[in-house]
Short mmCIF file of C-alpha atoms in Angstrom, two decimals:
data_model
loop_
_atom_site.label_atom_id
_atom_site.label_comp_id
_atom_site.label_asym_id
_atom_site.label_seq_id
_atom_site.Cartn_x
_atom_site.Cartn_y
_atom_site.Cartn_z
CA UNK A 5 -48.12 66.36 -11.05
CA UNK A 6 -46.32 67.34 -7.85
CA UNK A 7 -47.34 66.81 -4.23
CA UNK A 8 -44.83 69.45 -3.22
CA UNK A 9 -42.26 71.71 -4.80
CA UNK A 10 -38.78 72.10 -3.37
CA UNK A 11 -37.45 75.59 -3.96
CA UNK A 12 -33.81 74.91 -3.11
CA UNK A 13 -31.81 72.13 -4.70
CA UNK A 14 -30.77 69.39 -2.27
CA UNK A 15 -26.96 68.90 -2.41
CA UNK A 16 -27.01 65.16 -3.09
CA UNK A 17 -23.63 65.18 -4.82
CA UNK A 18 -21.90 66.66 -1.77
CA UNK A 19 -22.60 63.29 -0.10
CA UNK A 20 -21.52 61.33 -3.18
CA UNK A 21 -18.35 59.87 -1.65
CA UNK A 22 -20.20 58.83 1.51
CA UNK A 23 -23.07 57.15 -0.34
CA UNK A 24 -20.63 55.45 -2.71
CA UNK A 25 -18.69 54.09 0.27
CA UNK A 26 -21.92 52.82 1.87
CA UNK A 27 -22.96 51.19 -1.41
CA UNK A 28 -19.56 49.54 -1.79
CA UNK A 29 -19.74 48.20 1.78
CA UNK A 30 -23.24 46.74 1.31
CA UNK A 31 -22.18 45.28 -2.04
CA UNK A 32 -19.15 43.57 -0.47
CA UNK A 33 -21.28 42.22 2.39
CA UNK A 34 -23.79 40.81 -0.09
CA UNK A 35 -21.01 39.09 -2.03
CA UNK A 36 -19.60 37.66 1.23
CA UNK A 37 -23.00 36.21 2.17
CA UNK A 38 -23.39 34.75 -1.32
CA UNK A 39 -19.96 33.10 -1.16
CA UNK A 40 -20.19 31.85 2.43
CA UNK A 41 -23.86 30.82 2.64
CA UNK A 42 -24.93 30.55 -0.99
CA UNK A 43 -28.50 30.66 -2.27
CA UNK A 44 -31.17 28.33 -0.99
CA UNK A 45 -32.20 27.13 -4.44
CA UNK A 46 -35.76 25.91 -4.95
CA UNK A 47 -36.97 22.68 -6.46
CA UNK A 48 -36.91 24.16 -9.97
CA UNK A 49 -33.13 24.51 -9.78
CA UNK A 50 -32.14 21.55 -7.60
CA UNK A 51 -34.66 19.04 -8.94
CA UNK A 52 -37.46 17.26 -7.10
CA UNK A 53 -40.95 15.79 -7.35
CA UNK A 54 -43.92 17.85 -8.52
CA UNK A 55 -47.44 16.62 -7.72
CA UNK A 56 -50.72 17.98 -9.03
CA UNK A 57 -53.68 17.28 -6.75
CA UNK A 58 -57.41 17.88 -7.12
CA UNK A 59 -60.02 18.10 -4.37
CA UNK A 60 -63.75 17.78 -4.87
CA UNK A 61 -64.27 20.93 -2.80
CA UNK A 62 -62.23 23.97 -1.78
CA UNK A 63 -59.19 23.29 0.34
CA UNK A 64 -57.02 25.37 2.68
CA UNK A 65 -53.46 25.55 1.34
CA UNK A 66 -52.04 26.31 4.78
CA UNK A 67 -53.37 23.00 6.13
CA UNK A 68 -51.83 21.11 3.22
CA UNK A 69 -48.54 22.93 3.77
CA UNK A 70 -48.53 21.99 7.48
CA UNK A 71 -49.19 18.34 6.63
CA UNK A 72 -46.43 18.16 4.03
CA UNK A 73 -43.94 19.98 6.28
CA UNK A 74 -44.65 17.38 8.95
CA UNK A 75 -42.94 14.77 6.76
CA UNK A 76 -39.62 16.63 7.22
CA UNK A 77 -38.68 16.35 3.55
CA UNK A 78 -37.19 19.82 3.44
CA UNK A 79 -38.76 23.05 2.29
CA UNK A 80 -41.76 21.92 0.23
CA UNK A 81 -43.83 24.30 -1.90
CA UNK A 82 -47.62 24.25 -1.94
CA UNK A 83 -49.58 26.56 -4.21
CA UNK A 84 -52.87 26.85 -6.02
CA UNK A 85 -53.25 25.94 -9.69
CA UNK A 86 -55.83 28.51 -10.68
CA UNK A 87 -58.72 27.24 -8.56
CA UNK A 88 -59.26 26.54 -4.86
CA UNK A 89 -59.58 22.82 -5.66
CA UNK A 90 -56.41 22.30 -7.69
CA UNK A 91 -53.11 22.22 -5.79
CA UNK A 92 -49.48 21.77 -6.78
CA UNK A 93 -46.96 20.32 -4.30
CA UNK A 94 -43.21 20.43 -4.92
CA UNK A 95 -40.91 18.25 -2.81
CA UNK A 96 -37.08 18.35 -2.89
CA UNK A 97 -35.12 15.28 -3.94
CA UNK A 98 -34.56 12.66 -1.21
CA UNK A 99 -31.66 10.31 -1.98
CA UNK A 100 -33.18 7.37 -0.13
CA UNK A 101 -36.61 7.61 -1.79
CA UNK A 102 -37.88 7.50 -5.36
CA UNK A 103 -40.32 9.97 -6.82
CA UNK A 104 -43.12 7.37 -6.70
CA UNK A 105 -42.46 6.67 -3.00
CA UNK A 106 -42.51 10.37 -2.15
CA UNK A 107 -45.75 11.03 -4.01
CA UNK A 108 -47.46 8.00 -2.41
CA UNK A 109 -46.42 9.06 1.09
CA UNK A 110 -47.68 12.60 0.56
CA UNK A 111 -50.94 11.40 -0.97
CA UNK A 112 -51.60 8.91 1.84
CA UNK A 113 -50.89 11.55 4.44
CA UNK A 114 -53.27 14.05 2.82
CA UNK A 115 -55.99 11.40 2.56
CA UNK A 116 -56.00 11.01 6.34
CA UNK A 117 -57.30 14.56 6.55
CA UNK A 118 -59.36 14.77 3.33
CA UNK A 119 -60.40 11.60 1.51
CA UNK A 120 -61.59 13.54 -1.55
CA UNK A 121 -58.03 14.28 -2.73
CA UNK A 122 -57.05 12.86 -6.12
CA UNK A 123 -53.58 12.61 -7.63
CA UNK A 124 -53.71 14.06 -11.15
CA UNK A 125 -50.06 14.02 -12.21
CA UNK A 126 -46.55 13.35 -10.87
CA UNK A 127 -43.39 14.72 -12.48
CA UNK A 128 -39.75 14.28 -11.59
CA UNK A 129 -37.37 17.19 -12.17
CA UNK A 130 -33.80 15.97 -12.46
CA UNK A 131 -30.69 17.89 -11.41
CA UNK A 132 -29.68 18.38 -15.06
CA UNK A 133 -32.89 20.31 -15.74
CA UNK A 134 -32.21 22.42 -12.65
CA UNK A 135 -28.68 23.28 -13.78
CA UNK A 136 -30.05 24.18 -17.21
CA UNK A 137 -32.51 26.59 -15.58
CA UNK A 138 -29.65 28.20 -13.63
CA UNK A 139 -27.73 28.71 -16.88
CA UNK A 140 -30.77 30.14 -18.65
CA UNK A 141 -31.48 32.46 -15.71
CA UNK A 142 -27.92 33.82 -15.68
CA UNK A 143 -28.08 34.25 -19.47
CA UNK A 144 -31.34 36.19 -19.13
CA UNK A 145 -29.80 38.60 -16.60
CA UNK A 146 -26.71 39.05 -18.81
CA UNK A 147 -28.82 39.80 -21.90
CA UNK A 148 -30.92 42.31 -19.97
CA UNK A 149 -27.76 44.10 -18.82
CA UNK A 150 -26.36 44.19 -22.36
CA UNK A 151 -29.67 45.56 -23.63
CA UNK A 152 -29.62 48.29 -20.98
CA UNK A 153 -26.04 49.24 -21.91
CA UNK A 154 -26.91 49.46 -25.61
CA UNK A 155 -30.08 51.46 -25.00
CA UNK A 156 -28.49 54.02 -22.67
CA UNK A 157 -25.35 54.34 -24.79
CA UNK A 158 -27.50 55.20 -27.82
CA UNK A 159 -29.94 57.46 -26.00
CA UNK A 160 -27.42 59.26 -23.78
CA UNK A 161 -23.71 58.48 -23.70
CA UNK A 162 -21.46 55.58 -22.71
CA UNK A 163 -20.82 57.09 -19.26
CA UNK A 164 -24.53 56.99 -18.50
CA UNK A 165 -24.74 53.38 -19.70
CA UNK A 166 -21.85 52.23 -17.50
CA UNK A 167 -23.10 54.03 -14.37
CA UNK A 168 -26.66 52.73 -14.81
CA UNK A 169 -25.56 49.11 -15.25
CA UNK A 170 -23.24 49.28 -12.23
CA UNK A 171 -26.12 50.72 -10.17
CA UNK A 172 -28.52 48.05 -11.43
CA UNK A 173 -26.12 45.21 -10.72
CA UNK A 174 -25.65 46.74 -7.26
CA UNK A 175 -29.41 46.27 -6.72
CA UNK A 176 -29.38 42.67 -7.98
CA UNK A 177 -26.40 41.61 -5.86
CA UNK A 178 -27.90 43.17 -2.73
CA UNK A 179 -31.21 41.33 -3.31
CA UNK A 180 -29.29 38.08 -3.74
CA UNK A 181 -27.34 38.94 -0.59
CA UNK A 182 -30.58 39.24 1.38
CA UNK A 183 -31.76 35.86 0.09
CA UNK A 184 -28.39 34.30 0.99
CA UNK A 185 -28.27 35.90 4.45
CA UNK A 186 -31.76 34.82 5.51
CA UNK A 187 -31.70 31.63 3.40
CA UNK A 188 -35.00 32.50 1.74
CA UNK A 189 -35.82 30.05 -1.03
CA UNK A 190 -34.66 31.21 -4.46
CA UNK A 191 -37.19 30.07 -7.07
CA UNK A 192 -38.12 30.93 -10.64
CA UNK A 193 -40.57 33.55 -9.36
CA UNK A 194 -37.71 35.25 -7.48
CA UNK A 195 -35.66 35.22 -10.70
CA UNK A 196 -38.61 36.88 -12.45
CA UNK A 197 -38.62 39.47 -9.66
CA UNK A 198 -34.92 40.16 -10.25
CA UNK A 199 -35.52 40.77 -13.96
CA UNK A 200 -38.43 43.07 -13.08
CA UNK A 201 -36.18 45.01 -10.67
CA UNK A 202 -33.60 45.50 -13.44
CA UNK A 203 -36.21 47.06 -15.70
CA UNK A 204 -37.75 49.07 -12.89
CA UNK A 205 -34.43 50.44 -11.67
CA UNK A 206 -33.22 51.44 -15.12
CA UNK A 207 -36.52 53.29 -15.66
CA UNK A 208 -35.77 55.49 -12.64
CA UNK A 209 -32.21 56.02 -13.87
CA UNK A 210 -33.47 57.08 -17.30
CA UNK A 211 -35.82 59.65 -15.73
CA UNK A 212 -32.98 61.20 -13.73
CA UNK A 213 -30.52 61.01 -16.62
CA UNK A 214 -33.01 62.63 -18.99
CA UNK A 215 -33.45 65.57 -16.62
CA UNK A 216 -29.66 65.88 -16.24
CA UNK A 217 -29.25 66.06 -20.01
CA UNK A 218 -32.00 68.69 -20.26
CA UNK A 219 -30.39 70.76 -17.51
CA UNK A 220 -27.13 71.01 -19.43
CA UNK A 221 -29.04 72.83 -22.18
CA UNK A 222 -31.01 75.22 -19.93
CA UNK A 223 -29.75 78.83 -20.13
CA UNK A 224 -30.42 79.52 -16.43
CA UNK A 225 -28.13 76.63 -15.41
CA UNK A 226 -25.18 77.41 -17.66
CA UNK A 227 -23.25 79.01 -14.82
CA UNK A 228 -23.75 76.02 -12.53
CA UNK A 229 -21.17 73.31 -11.93
CA UNK A 230 -21.82 69.71 -13.00
CA UNK A 231 -22.67 68.56 -9.42
CA UNK A 232 -25.12 71.46 -9.09
CA UNK A 233 -26.76 70.52 -12.41
CA UNK A 234 -27.17 66.92 -11.22
CA UNK A 235 -28.54 68.09 -7.83
CA UNK A 236 -31.13 70.21 -9.62
CA UNK A 237 -32.18 67.25 -11.79
CA UNK A 238 -32.61 64.90 -8.83
CA UNK A 239 -34.49 67.50 -6.77
CA UNK A 240 -36.83 68.22 -9.68
CA UNK A 241 -37.80 64.54 -9.97
CA UNK A 242 -38.30 63.84 -6.25
CA UNK A 243 -42.05 64.43 -6.29
CA UNK A 244 -42.48 62.10 -9.28
CA UNK A 245 -40.30 59.48 -7.56
CA UNK A 246 -42.38 59.57 -4.37
CA UNK A 247 -45.67 59.26 -6.25
CA UNK A 248 -44.54 56.47 -8.60
CA UNK A 249 -42.46 54.35 -6.26
CA UNK A 250 -44.65 54.94 -3.24
CA UNK A 251 -47.75 53.62 -5.01
CA UNK A 252 -45.80 50.69 -6.50
CA UNK A 253 -44.31 49.78 -3.13
CA UNK A 254 -47.79 49.79 -1.55
CA UNK A 255 -48.99 47.32 -4.18
CA UNK A 256 -45.93 45.08 -3.75
CA UNK A 257 -46.30 45.14 0.05
CA UNK A 258 -49.91 44.04 -0.39
CA UNK A 259 -48.68 41.06 -2.41
CA UNK A 260 -46.09 40.32 0.26
CA UNK A 261 -48.61 40.38 3.10
CA UNK A 262 -51.70 38.90 1.42
CA UNK A 263 -50.27 37.01 -1.56
CA UNK A 264 -49.42 33.86 0.36
CA UNK A 265 -46.43 31.55 -0.01
CA UNK A 266 -46.69 31.33 -3.81
CA UNK A 267 -45.97 35.06 -4.25
CA UNK A 268 -43.80 35.60 -1.18
CA UNK A 269 -40.40 35.29 -2.88
CA UNK A 270 -41.44 37.39 -5.88
CA UNK A 271 -42.91 40.13 -3.68
CA UNK A 272 -39.91 40.11 -1.34
CA UNK A 273 -37.48 40.56 -4.25
CA UNK A 274 -39.55 43.47 -5.59
CA UNK A 275 -39.91 45.06 -2.14
CA UNK A 276 -36.15 45.12 -1.62
CA UNK A 277 -35.47 45.99 -5.26
CA UNK A 278 -37.74 49.05 -5.35
CA UNK A 279 -36.15 50.55 -2.23
CA UNK A 280 -32.59 49.99 -3.45
CA UNK A 281 -33.58 50.93 -7.00
CA UNK A 282 -34.47 54.44 -5.85
CA UNK A 283 -31.32 54.63 -3.74
CA UNK A 284 -29.02 53.44 -6.53
CA UNK A 285 -30.54 55.68 -9.22
CA UNK A 286 -30.04 58.77 -7.05
CA UNK A 287 -27.05 58.03 -4.84
CA UNK A 288 -25.08 55.48 -6.86
CA UNK A 289 -25.61 56.12 -10.58
CA UNK A 290 -25.40 59.92 -10.31
CA UNK A 291 -22.13 60.07 -8.33
CA UNK A 292 -20.67 57.53 -10.76
CA UNK A 293 -21.31 60.02 -13.57
CA UNK A 294 -18.96 62.45 -11.86
CA UNK A 295 -16.36 59.74 -11.31
CA UNK A 296 -16.55 58.76 -14.99
CA UNK A 297 -15.85 62.36 -16.01
CA UNK A 298 -19.17 63.74 -17.26
CA UNK A 299 -18.63 67.39 -18.15
CA UNK A 300 -20.62 70.12 -19.83
CA UNK A 301 -18.35 69.88 -22.85
CA UNK A 302 -19.08 66.20 -23.57
CA UNK A 303 -22.81 66.68 -22.93
CA UNK A 304 -23.43 69.86 -24.92
CA UNK A 305 -22.24 69.43 -28.48
CA UNK A 306 -21.58 72.59 -30.44
CA UNK A 307 -24.19 73.36 -33.08
CA UNK A 308 -22.89 74.25 -36.51
CA UNK A 309 -24.79 77.02 -38.27
CA UNK A 310 -24.65 77.16 -42.03
CA UNK A 311 -23.39 80.44 -43.36
CA UNK A 312 -25.83 81.86 -45.88
CA UNK A 313 -24.48 83.76 -48.78
CA UNK A 314 -25.16 87.47 -48.55
CA UNK A 315 -26.58 88.78 -51.76
#
């Protein structure tokens, strides 16, 4: 299905050096922000106190969040646990207070506003658990990247695998750079968003790569240069890109606006990732193919025809 059909191919590859330079600059800036500011890690990674509360009737999470923030314990997390009566509160570690003291202070404060609150469970997350989660998260990203390399190398060629992974890591680093620059809290849900962006971005790359491979075998494009073949492939998939990513971005923006604090980090990571995923698949991965030396000869393998004996 196409909303519109572009008759002339858009010369994307003629701007390849410019877009590559822009991508390199944004990548370096993101790395600088990560090194200088670092990530504002959430309670899951740094450790803290987790409280599960239950109210006899529905409760407004924003009011609870305002109350807890009034204690000045740092950036606390307040989210629903499936119902409007069950609430989870996460509080960062405070060196001068124990987990029991923190939970009692929060509970007493909340009881001044609503006496029907009940403390169901208190858990303490130590720094060792947080560091273990960081290690597991980095391992998950590494395994995803290795899986992408293997898949693309088998389906296409090693040049496609390398360009796609570089483009995908470009997306991930830029998302992390945004979180470092604005000091948004980096939680497990944000990490899940990063992994989703990796899969989403490589899907767009596969669509473009598949069309590039098909174009090398089309008789009407045999006289075209490699950049022209790539331009034709990208132009042919623009309508599909707008439909797919436009509808997905609308859904993610809805989560960002109406999802509340619990989904804010996840939705923000996806919002940034979808935009840069489209950009990297078209204007980063494709120019990298040219830099890595993709030619018609290494894409179109000669077909051997068996000679039949003439009787």
